[in-house]
mmCIF file of N, CA, C and O in Angstrom:
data_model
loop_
_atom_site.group_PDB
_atom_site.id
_atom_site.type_symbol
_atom_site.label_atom_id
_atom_site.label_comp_id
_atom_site.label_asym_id
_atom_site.label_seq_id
_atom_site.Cartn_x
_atom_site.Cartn_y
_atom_site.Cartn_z
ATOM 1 N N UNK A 1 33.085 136.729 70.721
ATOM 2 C CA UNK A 1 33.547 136.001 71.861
ATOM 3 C C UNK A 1 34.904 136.562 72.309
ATOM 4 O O UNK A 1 35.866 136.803 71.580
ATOM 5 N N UNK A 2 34.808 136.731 73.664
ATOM 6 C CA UNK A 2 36.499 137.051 74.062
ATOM 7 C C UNK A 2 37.462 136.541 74.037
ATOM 8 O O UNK A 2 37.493 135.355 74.367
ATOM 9 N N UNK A 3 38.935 137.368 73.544
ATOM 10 C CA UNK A 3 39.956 136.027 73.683
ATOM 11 C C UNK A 3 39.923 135.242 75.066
ATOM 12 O O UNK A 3 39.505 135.625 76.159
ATOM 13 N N UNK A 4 40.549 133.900 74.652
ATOM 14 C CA UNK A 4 40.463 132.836 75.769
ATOM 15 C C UNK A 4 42.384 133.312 76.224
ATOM 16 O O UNK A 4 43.305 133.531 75.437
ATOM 17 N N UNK A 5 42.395 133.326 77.591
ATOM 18 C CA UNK A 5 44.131 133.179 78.055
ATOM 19 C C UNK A 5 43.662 132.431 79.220
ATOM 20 O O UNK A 5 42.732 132.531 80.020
ATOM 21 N N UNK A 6 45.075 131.301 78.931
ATOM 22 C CA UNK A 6 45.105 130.447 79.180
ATOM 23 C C UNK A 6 45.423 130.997 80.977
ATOM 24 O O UNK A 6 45.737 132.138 81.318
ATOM 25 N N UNK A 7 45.267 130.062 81.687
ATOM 26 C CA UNK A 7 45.212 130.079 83.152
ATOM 27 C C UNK A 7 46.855 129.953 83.742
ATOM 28 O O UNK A 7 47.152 130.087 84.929
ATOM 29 N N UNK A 8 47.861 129.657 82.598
ATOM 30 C CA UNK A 8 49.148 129.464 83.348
ATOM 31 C C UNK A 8 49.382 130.723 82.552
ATOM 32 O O UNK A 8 50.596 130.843 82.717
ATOM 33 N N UNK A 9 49.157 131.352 82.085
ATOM 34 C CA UNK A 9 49.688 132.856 81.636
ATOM 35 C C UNK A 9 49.481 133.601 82.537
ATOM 36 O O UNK A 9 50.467 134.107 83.073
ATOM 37 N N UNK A 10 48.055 133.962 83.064
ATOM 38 C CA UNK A 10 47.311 134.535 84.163
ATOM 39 C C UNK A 10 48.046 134.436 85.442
ATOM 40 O O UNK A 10 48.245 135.514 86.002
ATOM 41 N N UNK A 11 48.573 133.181 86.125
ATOM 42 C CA UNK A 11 49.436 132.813 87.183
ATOM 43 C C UNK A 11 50.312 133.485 86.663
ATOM 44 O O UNK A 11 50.227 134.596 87.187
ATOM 45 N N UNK A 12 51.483 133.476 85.602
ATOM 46 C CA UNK A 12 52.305 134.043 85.609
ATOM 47 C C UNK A 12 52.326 135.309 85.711
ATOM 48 O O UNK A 12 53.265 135.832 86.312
ATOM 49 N N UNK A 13 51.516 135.927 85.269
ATOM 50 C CA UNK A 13 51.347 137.368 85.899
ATOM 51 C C UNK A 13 50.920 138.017 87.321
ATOM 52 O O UNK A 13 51.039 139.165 87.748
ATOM 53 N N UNK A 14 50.351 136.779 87.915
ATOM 54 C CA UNK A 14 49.765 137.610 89.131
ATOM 55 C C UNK A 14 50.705 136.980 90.144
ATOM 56 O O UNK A 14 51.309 137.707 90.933
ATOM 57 N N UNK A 15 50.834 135.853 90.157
ATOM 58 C CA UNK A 15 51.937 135.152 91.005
ATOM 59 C C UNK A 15 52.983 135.907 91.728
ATOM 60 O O UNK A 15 53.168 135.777 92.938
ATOM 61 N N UNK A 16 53.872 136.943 90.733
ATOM 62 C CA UNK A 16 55.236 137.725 90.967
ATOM 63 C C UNK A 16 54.209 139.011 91.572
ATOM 64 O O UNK A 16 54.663 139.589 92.559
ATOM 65 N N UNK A 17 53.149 139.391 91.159
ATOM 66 C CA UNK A 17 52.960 140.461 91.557
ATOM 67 C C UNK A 17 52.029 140.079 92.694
ATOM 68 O O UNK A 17 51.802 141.086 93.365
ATOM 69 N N UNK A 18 51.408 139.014 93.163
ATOM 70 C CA UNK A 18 51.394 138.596 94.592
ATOM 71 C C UNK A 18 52.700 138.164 95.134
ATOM 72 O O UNK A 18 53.295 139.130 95.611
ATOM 73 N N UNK A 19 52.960 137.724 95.172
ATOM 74 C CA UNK A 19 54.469 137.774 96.051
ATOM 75 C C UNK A 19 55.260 139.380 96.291
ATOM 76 O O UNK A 19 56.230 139.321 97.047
ATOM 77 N N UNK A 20 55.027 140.381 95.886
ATOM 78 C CA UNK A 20 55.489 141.333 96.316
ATOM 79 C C UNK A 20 54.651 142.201 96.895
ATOM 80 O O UNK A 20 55.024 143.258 97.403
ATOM 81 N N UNK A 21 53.433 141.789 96.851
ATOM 82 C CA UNK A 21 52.597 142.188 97.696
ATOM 83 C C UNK A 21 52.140 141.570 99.062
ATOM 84 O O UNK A 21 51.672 142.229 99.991
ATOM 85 N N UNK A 22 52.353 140.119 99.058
ATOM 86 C CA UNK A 22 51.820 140.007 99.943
ATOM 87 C C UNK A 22 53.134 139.299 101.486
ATOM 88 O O UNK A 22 52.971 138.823 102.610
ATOM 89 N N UNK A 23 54.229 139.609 100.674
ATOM 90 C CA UNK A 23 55.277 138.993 101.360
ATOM 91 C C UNK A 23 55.568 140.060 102.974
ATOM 92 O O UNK A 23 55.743 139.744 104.151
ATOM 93 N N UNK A 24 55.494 141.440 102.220
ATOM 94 C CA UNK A 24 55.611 142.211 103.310
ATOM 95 C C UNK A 24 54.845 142.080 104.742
ATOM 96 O O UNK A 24 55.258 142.202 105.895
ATOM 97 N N UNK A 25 53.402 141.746 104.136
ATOM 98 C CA UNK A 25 52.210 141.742 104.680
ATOM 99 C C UNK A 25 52.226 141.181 105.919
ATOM 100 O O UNK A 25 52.048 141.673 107.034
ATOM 101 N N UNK A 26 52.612 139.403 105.331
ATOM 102 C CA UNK A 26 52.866 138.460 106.186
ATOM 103 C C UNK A 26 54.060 138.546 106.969
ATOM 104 O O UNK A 26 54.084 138.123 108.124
ATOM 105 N N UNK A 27 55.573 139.340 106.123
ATOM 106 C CA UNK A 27 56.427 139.205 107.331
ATOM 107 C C UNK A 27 55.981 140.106 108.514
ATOM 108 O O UNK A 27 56.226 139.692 109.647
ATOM 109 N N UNK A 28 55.171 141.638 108.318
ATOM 110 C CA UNK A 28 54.855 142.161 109.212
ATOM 111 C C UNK A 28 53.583 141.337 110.572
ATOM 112 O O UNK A 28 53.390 141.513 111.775
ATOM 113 N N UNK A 29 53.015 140.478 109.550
ATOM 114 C CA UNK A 29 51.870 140.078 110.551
ATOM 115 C C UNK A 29 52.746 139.133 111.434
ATOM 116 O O UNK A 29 52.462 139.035 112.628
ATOM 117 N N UNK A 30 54.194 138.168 110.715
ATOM 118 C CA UNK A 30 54.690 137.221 111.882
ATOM 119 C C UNK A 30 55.472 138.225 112.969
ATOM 120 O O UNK A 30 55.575 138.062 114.184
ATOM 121 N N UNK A 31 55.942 139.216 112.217
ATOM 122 C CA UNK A 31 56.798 140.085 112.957
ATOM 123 C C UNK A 31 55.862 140.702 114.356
ATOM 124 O O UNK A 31 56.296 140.703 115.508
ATOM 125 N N UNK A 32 54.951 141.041 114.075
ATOM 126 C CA UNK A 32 54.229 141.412 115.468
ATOM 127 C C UNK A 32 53.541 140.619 116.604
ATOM 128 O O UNK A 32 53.372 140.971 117.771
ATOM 129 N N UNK A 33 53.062 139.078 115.786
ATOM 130 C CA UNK A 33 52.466 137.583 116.662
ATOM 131 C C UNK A 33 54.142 137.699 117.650
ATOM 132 O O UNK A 33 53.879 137.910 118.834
ATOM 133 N N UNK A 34 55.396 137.624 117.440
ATOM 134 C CA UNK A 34 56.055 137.244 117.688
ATOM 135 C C UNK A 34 56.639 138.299 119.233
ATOM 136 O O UNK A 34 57.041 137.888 120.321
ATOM 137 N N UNK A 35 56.498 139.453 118.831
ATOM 138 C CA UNK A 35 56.611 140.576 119.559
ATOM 139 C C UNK A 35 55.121 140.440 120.876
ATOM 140 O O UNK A 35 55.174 140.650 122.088
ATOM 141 N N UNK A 36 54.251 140.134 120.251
ATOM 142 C CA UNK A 36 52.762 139.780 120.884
ATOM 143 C C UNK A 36 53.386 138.457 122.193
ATOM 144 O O UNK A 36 53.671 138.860 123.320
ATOM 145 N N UNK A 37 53.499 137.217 121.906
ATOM 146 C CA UNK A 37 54.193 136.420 122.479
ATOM 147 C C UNK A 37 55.602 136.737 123.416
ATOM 148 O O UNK A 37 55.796 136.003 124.385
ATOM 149 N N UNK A 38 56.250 137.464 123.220
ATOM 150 C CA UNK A 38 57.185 137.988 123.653
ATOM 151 C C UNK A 38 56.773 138.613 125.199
ATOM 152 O O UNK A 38 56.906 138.149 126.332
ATOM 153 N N UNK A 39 56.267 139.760 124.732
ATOM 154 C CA UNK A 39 55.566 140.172 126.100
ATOM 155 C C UNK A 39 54.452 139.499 126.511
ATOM 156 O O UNK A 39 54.184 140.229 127.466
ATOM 157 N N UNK A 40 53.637 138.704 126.521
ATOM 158 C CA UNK A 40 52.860 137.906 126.991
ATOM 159 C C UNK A 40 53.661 137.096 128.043
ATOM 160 O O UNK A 40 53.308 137.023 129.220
ATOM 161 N N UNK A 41 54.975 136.378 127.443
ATOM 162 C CA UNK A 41 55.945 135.737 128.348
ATOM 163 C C UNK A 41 56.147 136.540 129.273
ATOM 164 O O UNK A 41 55.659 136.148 130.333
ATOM 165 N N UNK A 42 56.748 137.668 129.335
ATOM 166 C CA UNK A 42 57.410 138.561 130.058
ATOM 167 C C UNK A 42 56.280 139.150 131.453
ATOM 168 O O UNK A 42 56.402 139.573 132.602
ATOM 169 N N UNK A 43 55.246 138.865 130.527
ATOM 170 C CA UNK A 43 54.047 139.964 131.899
ATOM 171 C C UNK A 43 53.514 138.426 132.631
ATOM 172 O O UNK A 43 52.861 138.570 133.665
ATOM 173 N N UNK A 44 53.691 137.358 132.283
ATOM 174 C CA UNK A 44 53.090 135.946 132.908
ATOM 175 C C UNK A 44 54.636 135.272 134.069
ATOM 176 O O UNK A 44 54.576 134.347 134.880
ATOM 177 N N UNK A 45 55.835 136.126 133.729
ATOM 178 C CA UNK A 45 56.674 136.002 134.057
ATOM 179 C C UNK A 45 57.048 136.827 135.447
ATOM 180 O O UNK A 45 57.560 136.395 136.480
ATOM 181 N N UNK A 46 56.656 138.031 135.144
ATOM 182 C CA UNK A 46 56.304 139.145 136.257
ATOM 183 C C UNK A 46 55.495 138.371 137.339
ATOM 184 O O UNK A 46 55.974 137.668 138.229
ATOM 185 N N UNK A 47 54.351 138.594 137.129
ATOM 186 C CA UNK A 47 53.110 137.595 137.905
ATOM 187 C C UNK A 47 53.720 136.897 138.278
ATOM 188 O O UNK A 47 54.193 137.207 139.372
ATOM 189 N N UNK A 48 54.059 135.823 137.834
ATOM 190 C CA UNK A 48 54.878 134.767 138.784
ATOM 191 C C UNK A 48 55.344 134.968 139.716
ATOM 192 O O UNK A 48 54.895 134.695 140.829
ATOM 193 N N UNK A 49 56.723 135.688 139.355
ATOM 194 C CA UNK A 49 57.567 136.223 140.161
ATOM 195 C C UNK A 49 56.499 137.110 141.570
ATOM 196 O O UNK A 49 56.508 136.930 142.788
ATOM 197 N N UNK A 50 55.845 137.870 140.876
ATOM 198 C CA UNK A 50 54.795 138.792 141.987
ATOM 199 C C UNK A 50 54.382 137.440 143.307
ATOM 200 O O UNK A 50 54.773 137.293 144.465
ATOM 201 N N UNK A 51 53.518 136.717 142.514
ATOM 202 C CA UNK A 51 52.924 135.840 143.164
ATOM 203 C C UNK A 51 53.894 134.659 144.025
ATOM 204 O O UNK A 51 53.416 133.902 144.870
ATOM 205 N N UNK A 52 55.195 134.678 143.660
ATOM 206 C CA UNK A 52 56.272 134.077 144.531
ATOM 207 C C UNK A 52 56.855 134.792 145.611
ATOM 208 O O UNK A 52 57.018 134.156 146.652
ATOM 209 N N UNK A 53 57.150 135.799 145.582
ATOM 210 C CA UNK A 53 57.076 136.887 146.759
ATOM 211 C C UNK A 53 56.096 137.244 147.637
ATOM 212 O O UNK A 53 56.447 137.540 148.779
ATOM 213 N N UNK A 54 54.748 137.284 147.298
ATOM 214 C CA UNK A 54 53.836 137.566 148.220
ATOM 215 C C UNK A 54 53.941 136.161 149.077
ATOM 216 O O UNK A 54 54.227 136.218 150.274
ATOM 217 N N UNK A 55 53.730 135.047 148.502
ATOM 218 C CA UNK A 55 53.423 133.649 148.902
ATOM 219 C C UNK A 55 54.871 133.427 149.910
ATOM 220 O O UNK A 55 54.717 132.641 150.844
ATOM 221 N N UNK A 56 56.117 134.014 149.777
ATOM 222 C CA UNK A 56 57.162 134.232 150.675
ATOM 223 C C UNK A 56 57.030 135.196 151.877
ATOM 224 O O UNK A 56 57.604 135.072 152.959
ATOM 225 N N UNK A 57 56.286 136.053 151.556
ATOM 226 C CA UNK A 57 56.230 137.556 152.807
ATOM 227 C C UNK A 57 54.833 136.659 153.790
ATOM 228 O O UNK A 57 54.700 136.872 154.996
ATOM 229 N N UNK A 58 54.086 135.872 153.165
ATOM 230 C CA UNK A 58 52.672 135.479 153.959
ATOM 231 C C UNK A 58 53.694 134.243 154.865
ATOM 232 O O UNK A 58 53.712 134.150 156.092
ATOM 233 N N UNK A 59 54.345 133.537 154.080
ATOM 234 C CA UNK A 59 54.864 132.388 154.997
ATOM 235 C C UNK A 59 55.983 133.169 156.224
ATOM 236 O O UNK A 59 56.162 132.667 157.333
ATOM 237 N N UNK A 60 56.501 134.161 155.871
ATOM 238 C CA UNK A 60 57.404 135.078 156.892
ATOM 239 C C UNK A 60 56.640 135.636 157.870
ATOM 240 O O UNK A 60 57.068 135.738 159.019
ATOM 241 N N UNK A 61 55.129 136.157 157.417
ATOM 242 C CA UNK A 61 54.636 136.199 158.791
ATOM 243 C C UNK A 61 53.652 135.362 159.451
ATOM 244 O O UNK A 61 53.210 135.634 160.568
ATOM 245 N N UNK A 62 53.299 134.334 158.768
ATOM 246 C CA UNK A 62 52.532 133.229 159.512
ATOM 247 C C UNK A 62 54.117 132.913 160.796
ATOM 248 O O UNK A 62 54.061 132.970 162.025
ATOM 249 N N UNK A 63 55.320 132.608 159.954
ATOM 250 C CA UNK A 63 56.500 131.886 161.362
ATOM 251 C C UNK A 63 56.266 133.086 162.176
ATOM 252 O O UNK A 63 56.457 132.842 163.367
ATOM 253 N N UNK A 64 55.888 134.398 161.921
ATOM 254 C CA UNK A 64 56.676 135.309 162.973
ATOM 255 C C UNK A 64 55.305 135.198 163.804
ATOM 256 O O UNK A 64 55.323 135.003 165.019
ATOM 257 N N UNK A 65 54.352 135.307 163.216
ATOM 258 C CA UNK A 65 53.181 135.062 164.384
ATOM 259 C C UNK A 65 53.492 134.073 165.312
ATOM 260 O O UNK A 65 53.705 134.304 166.502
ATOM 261 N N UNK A 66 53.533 132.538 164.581
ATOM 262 C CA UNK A 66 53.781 131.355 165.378
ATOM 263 C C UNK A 66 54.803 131.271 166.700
ATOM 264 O O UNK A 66 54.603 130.619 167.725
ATOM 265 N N UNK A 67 56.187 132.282 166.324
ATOM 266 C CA UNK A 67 56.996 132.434 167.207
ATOM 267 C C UNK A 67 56.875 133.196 168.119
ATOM 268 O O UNK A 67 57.453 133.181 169.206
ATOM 269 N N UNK A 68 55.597 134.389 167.453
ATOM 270 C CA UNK A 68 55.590 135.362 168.974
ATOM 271 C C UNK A 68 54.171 134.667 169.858
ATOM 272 O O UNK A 68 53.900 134.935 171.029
ATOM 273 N N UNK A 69 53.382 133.725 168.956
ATOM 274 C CA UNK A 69 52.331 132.751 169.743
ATOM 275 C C UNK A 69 52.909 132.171 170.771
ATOM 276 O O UNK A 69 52.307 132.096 171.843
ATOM 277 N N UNK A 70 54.546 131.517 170.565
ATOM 278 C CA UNK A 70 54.954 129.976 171.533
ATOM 279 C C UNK A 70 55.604 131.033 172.865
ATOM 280 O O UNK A 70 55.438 130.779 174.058
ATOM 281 N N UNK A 71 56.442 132.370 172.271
ATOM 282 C CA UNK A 71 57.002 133.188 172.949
ATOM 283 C C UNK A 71 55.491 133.576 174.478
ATOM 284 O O UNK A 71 55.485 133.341 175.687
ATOM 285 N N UNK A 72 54.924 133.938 173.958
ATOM 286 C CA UNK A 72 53.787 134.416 174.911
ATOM 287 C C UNK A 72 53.065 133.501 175.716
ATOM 288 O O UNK A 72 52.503 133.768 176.778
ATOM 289 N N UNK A 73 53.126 132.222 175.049
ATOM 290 C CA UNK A 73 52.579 130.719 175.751
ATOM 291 C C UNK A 73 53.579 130.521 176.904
ATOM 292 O O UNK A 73 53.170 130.077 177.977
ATOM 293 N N UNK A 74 55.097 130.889 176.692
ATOM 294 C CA UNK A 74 56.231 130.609 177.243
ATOM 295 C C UNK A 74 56.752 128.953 176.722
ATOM 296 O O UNK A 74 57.543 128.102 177.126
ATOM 297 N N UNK A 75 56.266 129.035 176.156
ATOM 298 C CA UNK A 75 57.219 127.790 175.044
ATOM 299 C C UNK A 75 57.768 128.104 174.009
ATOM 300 O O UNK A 75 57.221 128.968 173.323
ATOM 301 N N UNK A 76 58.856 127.588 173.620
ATOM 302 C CA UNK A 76 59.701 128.126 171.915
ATOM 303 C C UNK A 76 58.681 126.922 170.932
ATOM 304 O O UNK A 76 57.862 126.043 171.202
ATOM 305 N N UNK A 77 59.306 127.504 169.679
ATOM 306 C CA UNK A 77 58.646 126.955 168.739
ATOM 307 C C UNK A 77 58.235 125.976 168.621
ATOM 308 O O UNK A 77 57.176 125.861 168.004
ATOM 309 N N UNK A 78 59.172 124.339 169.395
ATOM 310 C CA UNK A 78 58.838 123.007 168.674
ATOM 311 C C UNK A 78 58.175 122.692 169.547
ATOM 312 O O UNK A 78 57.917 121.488 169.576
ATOM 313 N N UNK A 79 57.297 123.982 171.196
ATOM 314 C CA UNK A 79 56.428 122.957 171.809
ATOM 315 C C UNK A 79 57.194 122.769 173.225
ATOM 316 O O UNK A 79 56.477 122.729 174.225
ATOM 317 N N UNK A 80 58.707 122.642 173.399
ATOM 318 C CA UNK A 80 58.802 122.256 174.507
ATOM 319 C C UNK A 80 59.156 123.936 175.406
ATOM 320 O O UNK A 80 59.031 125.017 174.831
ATOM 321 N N UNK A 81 59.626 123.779 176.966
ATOM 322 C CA UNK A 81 59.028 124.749 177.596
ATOM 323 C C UNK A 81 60.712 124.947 177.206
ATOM 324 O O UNK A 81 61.675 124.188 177.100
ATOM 325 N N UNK A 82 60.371 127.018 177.003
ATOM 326 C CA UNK A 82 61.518 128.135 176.907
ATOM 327 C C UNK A 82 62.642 127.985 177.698
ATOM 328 O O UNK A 82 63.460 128.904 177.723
ATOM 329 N N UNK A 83 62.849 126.826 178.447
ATOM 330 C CA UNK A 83 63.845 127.122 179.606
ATOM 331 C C UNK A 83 65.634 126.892 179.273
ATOM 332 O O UNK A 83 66.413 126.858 180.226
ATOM 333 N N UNK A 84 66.008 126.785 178.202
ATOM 334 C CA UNK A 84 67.005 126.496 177.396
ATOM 335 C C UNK A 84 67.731 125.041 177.841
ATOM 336 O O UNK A 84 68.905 124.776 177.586
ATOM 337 N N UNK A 85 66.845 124.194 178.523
ATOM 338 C CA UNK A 85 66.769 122.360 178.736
ATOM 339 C C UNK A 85 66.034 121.442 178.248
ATOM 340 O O UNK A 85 64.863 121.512 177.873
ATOM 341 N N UNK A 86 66.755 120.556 178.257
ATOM 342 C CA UNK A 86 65.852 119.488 177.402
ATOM 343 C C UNK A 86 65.081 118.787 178.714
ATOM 344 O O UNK A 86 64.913 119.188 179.865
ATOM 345 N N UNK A 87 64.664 117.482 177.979
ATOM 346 C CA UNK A 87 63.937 116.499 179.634
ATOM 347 C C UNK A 87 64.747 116.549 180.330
ATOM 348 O O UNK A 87 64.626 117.353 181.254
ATOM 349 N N UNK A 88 66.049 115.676 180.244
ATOM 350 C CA UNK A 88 66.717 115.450 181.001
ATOM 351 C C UNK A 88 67.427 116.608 181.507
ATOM 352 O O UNK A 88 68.601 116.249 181.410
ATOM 353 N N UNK A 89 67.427 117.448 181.853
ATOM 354 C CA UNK A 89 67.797 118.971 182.000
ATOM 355 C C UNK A 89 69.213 119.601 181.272
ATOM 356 O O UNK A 89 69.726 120.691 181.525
ATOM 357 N N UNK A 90 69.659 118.636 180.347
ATOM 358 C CA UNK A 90 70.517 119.066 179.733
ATOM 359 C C UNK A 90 70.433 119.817 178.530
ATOM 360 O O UNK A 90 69.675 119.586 177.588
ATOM 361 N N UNK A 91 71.382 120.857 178.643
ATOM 362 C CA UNK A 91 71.222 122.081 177.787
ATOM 363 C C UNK A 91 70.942 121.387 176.381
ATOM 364 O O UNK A 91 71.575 120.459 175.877
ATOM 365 N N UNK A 92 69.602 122.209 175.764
ATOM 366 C CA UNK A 92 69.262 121.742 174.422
ATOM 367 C C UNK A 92 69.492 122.217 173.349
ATOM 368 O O UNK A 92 68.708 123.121 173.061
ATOM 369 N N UNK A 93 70.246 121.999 172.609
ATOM 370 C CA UNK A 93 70.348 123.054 170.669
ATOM 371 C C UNK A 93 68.973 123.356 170.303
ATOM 372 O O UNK A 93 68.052 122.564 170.503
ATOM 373 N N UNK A 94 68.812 124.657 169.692
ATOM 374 C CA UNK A 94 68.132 125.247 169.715
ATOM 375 C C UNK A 94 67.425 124.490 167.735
ATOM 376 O O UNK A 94 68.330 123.976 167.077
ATOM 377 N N UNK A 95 66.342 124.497 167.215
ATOM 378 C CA UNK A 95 66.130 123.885 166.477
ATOM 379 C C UNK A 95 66.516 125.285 164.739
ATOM 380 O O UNK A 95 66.050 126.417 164.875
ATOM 381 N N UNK A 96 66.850 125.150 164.170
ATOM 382 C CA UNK A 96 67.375 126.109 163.060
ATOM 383 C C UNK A 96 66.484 125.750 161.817
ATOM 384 O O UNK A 96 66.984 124.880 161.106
ATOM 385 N N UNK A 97 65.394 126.188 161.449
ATOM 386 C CA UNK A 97 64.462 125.868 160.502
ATOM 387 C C UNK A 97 65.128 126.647 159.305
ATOM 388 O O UNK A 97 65.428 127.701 159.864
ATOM 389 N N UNK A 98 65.477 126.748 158.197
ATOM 390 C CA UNK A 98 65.651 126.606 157.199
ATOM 391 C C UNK A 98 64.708 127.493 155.957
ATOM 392 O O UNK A 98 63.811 126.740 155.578
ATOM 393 N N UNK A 99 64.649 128.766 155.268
ATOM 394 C CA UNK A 99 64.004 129.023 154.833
ATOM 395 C C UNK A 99 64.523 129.496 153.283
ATOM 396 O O UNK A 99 65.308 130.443 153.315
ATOM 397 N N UNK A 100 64.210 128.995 151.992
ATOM 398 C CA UNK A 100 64.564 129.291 150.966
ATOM 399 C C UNK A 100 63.934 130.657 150.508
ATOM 400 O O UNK A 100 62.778 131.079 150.503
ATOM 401 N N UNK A 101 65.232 131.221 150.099
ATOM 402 C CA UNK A 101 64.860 133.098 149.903
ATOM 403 C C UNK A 101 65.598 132.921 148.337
ATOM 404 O O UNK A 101 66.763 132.649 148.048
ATOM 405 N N UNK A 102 64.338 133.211 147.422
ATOM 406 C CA UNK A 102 64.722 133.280 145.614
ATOM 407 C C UNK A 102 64.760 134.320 145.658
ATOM 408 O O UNK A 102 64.109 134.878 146.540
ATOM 409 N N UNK A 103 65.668 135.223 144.580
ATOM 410 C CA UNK A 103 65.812 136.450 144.116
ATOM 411 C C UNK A 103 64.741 136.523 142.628
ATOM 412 O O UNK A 103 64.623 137.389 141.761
ATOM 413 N N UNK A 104 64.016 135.071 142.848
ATOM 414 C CA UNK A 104 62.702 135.454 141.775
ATOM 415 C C UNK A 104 63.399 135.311 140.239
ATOM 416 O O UNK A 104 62.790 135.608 139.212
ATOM 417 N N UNK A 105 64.581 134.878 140.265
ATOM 418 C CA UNK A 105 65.114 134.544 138.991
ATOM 419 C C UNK A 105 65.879 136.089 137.943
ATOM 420 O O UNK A 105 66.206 136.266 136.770
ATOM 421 N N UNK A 106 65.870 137.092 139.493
ATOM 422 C CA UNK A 106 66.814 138.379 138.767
ATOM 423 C C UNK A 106 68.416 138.293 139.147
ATOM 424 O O UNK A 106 69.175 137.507 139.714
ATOM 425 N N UNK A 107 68.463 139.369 138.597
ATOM 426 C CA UNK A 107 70.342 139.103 138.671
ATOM 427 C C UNK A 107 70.669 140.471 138.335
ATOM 428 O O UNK A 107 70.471 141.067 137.277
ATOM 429 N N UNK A 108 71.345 140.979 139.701
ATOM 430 C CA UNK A 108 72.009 142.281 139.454
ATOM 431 C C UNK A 108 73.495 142.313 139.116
ATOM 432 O O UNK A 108 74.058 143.388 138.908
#
């Protein structure tokens, strides 16, 4: 019959010599999930940004259409007629629409 060794002897031997085997293993496998995630952020971050600019250049030329639409109708933008009067024929301020321009979250 073979000698019997006991099961906490056995751990003690393989235990230290798993841990130096398998420590590397795992720091390399977190070390690259982490690098993996990293650029995943970065390219979903791009896109964004991509997709916030286009969605800015389409709304820049939907107004510029609209303005050269009212221009050719001979009305300005809000509808009333180009003649720089209001109803009452007094000179009218011109209406100043407002357009938010992001640099997309860069910084030179």
């Amino acid at each position: 019959m073979p000698p019997v060794v006991p099961p906490f002897l056995i751990g003690l031997i393989v235990a230290p010599l798993a841990k130096r085997l398998l420590k590397p293993l795992v720091g390399g496998v977190v070390k690259a999930s982490v690098g993996i995630a990293m650029e995943v952020k970065k390219a979903a971050q791009e896109a964004g940004e991509n997709i916030h600019d286009l969605a800015a250049e389409v709304a820049a030329d939907v107004v510029a259409a609209q303005i050269a639409a009212g221009e050719a109708e001979g009305h300005s933008v809000d509808g009333q007629p180009a003649t720089g009067h209001g109803a009452k024929g007094e000179p009218r301020t011109p209406k100043i629409r407002a357009t938010a321009v992001s640099t997309g979250g860069k910084t030179n």
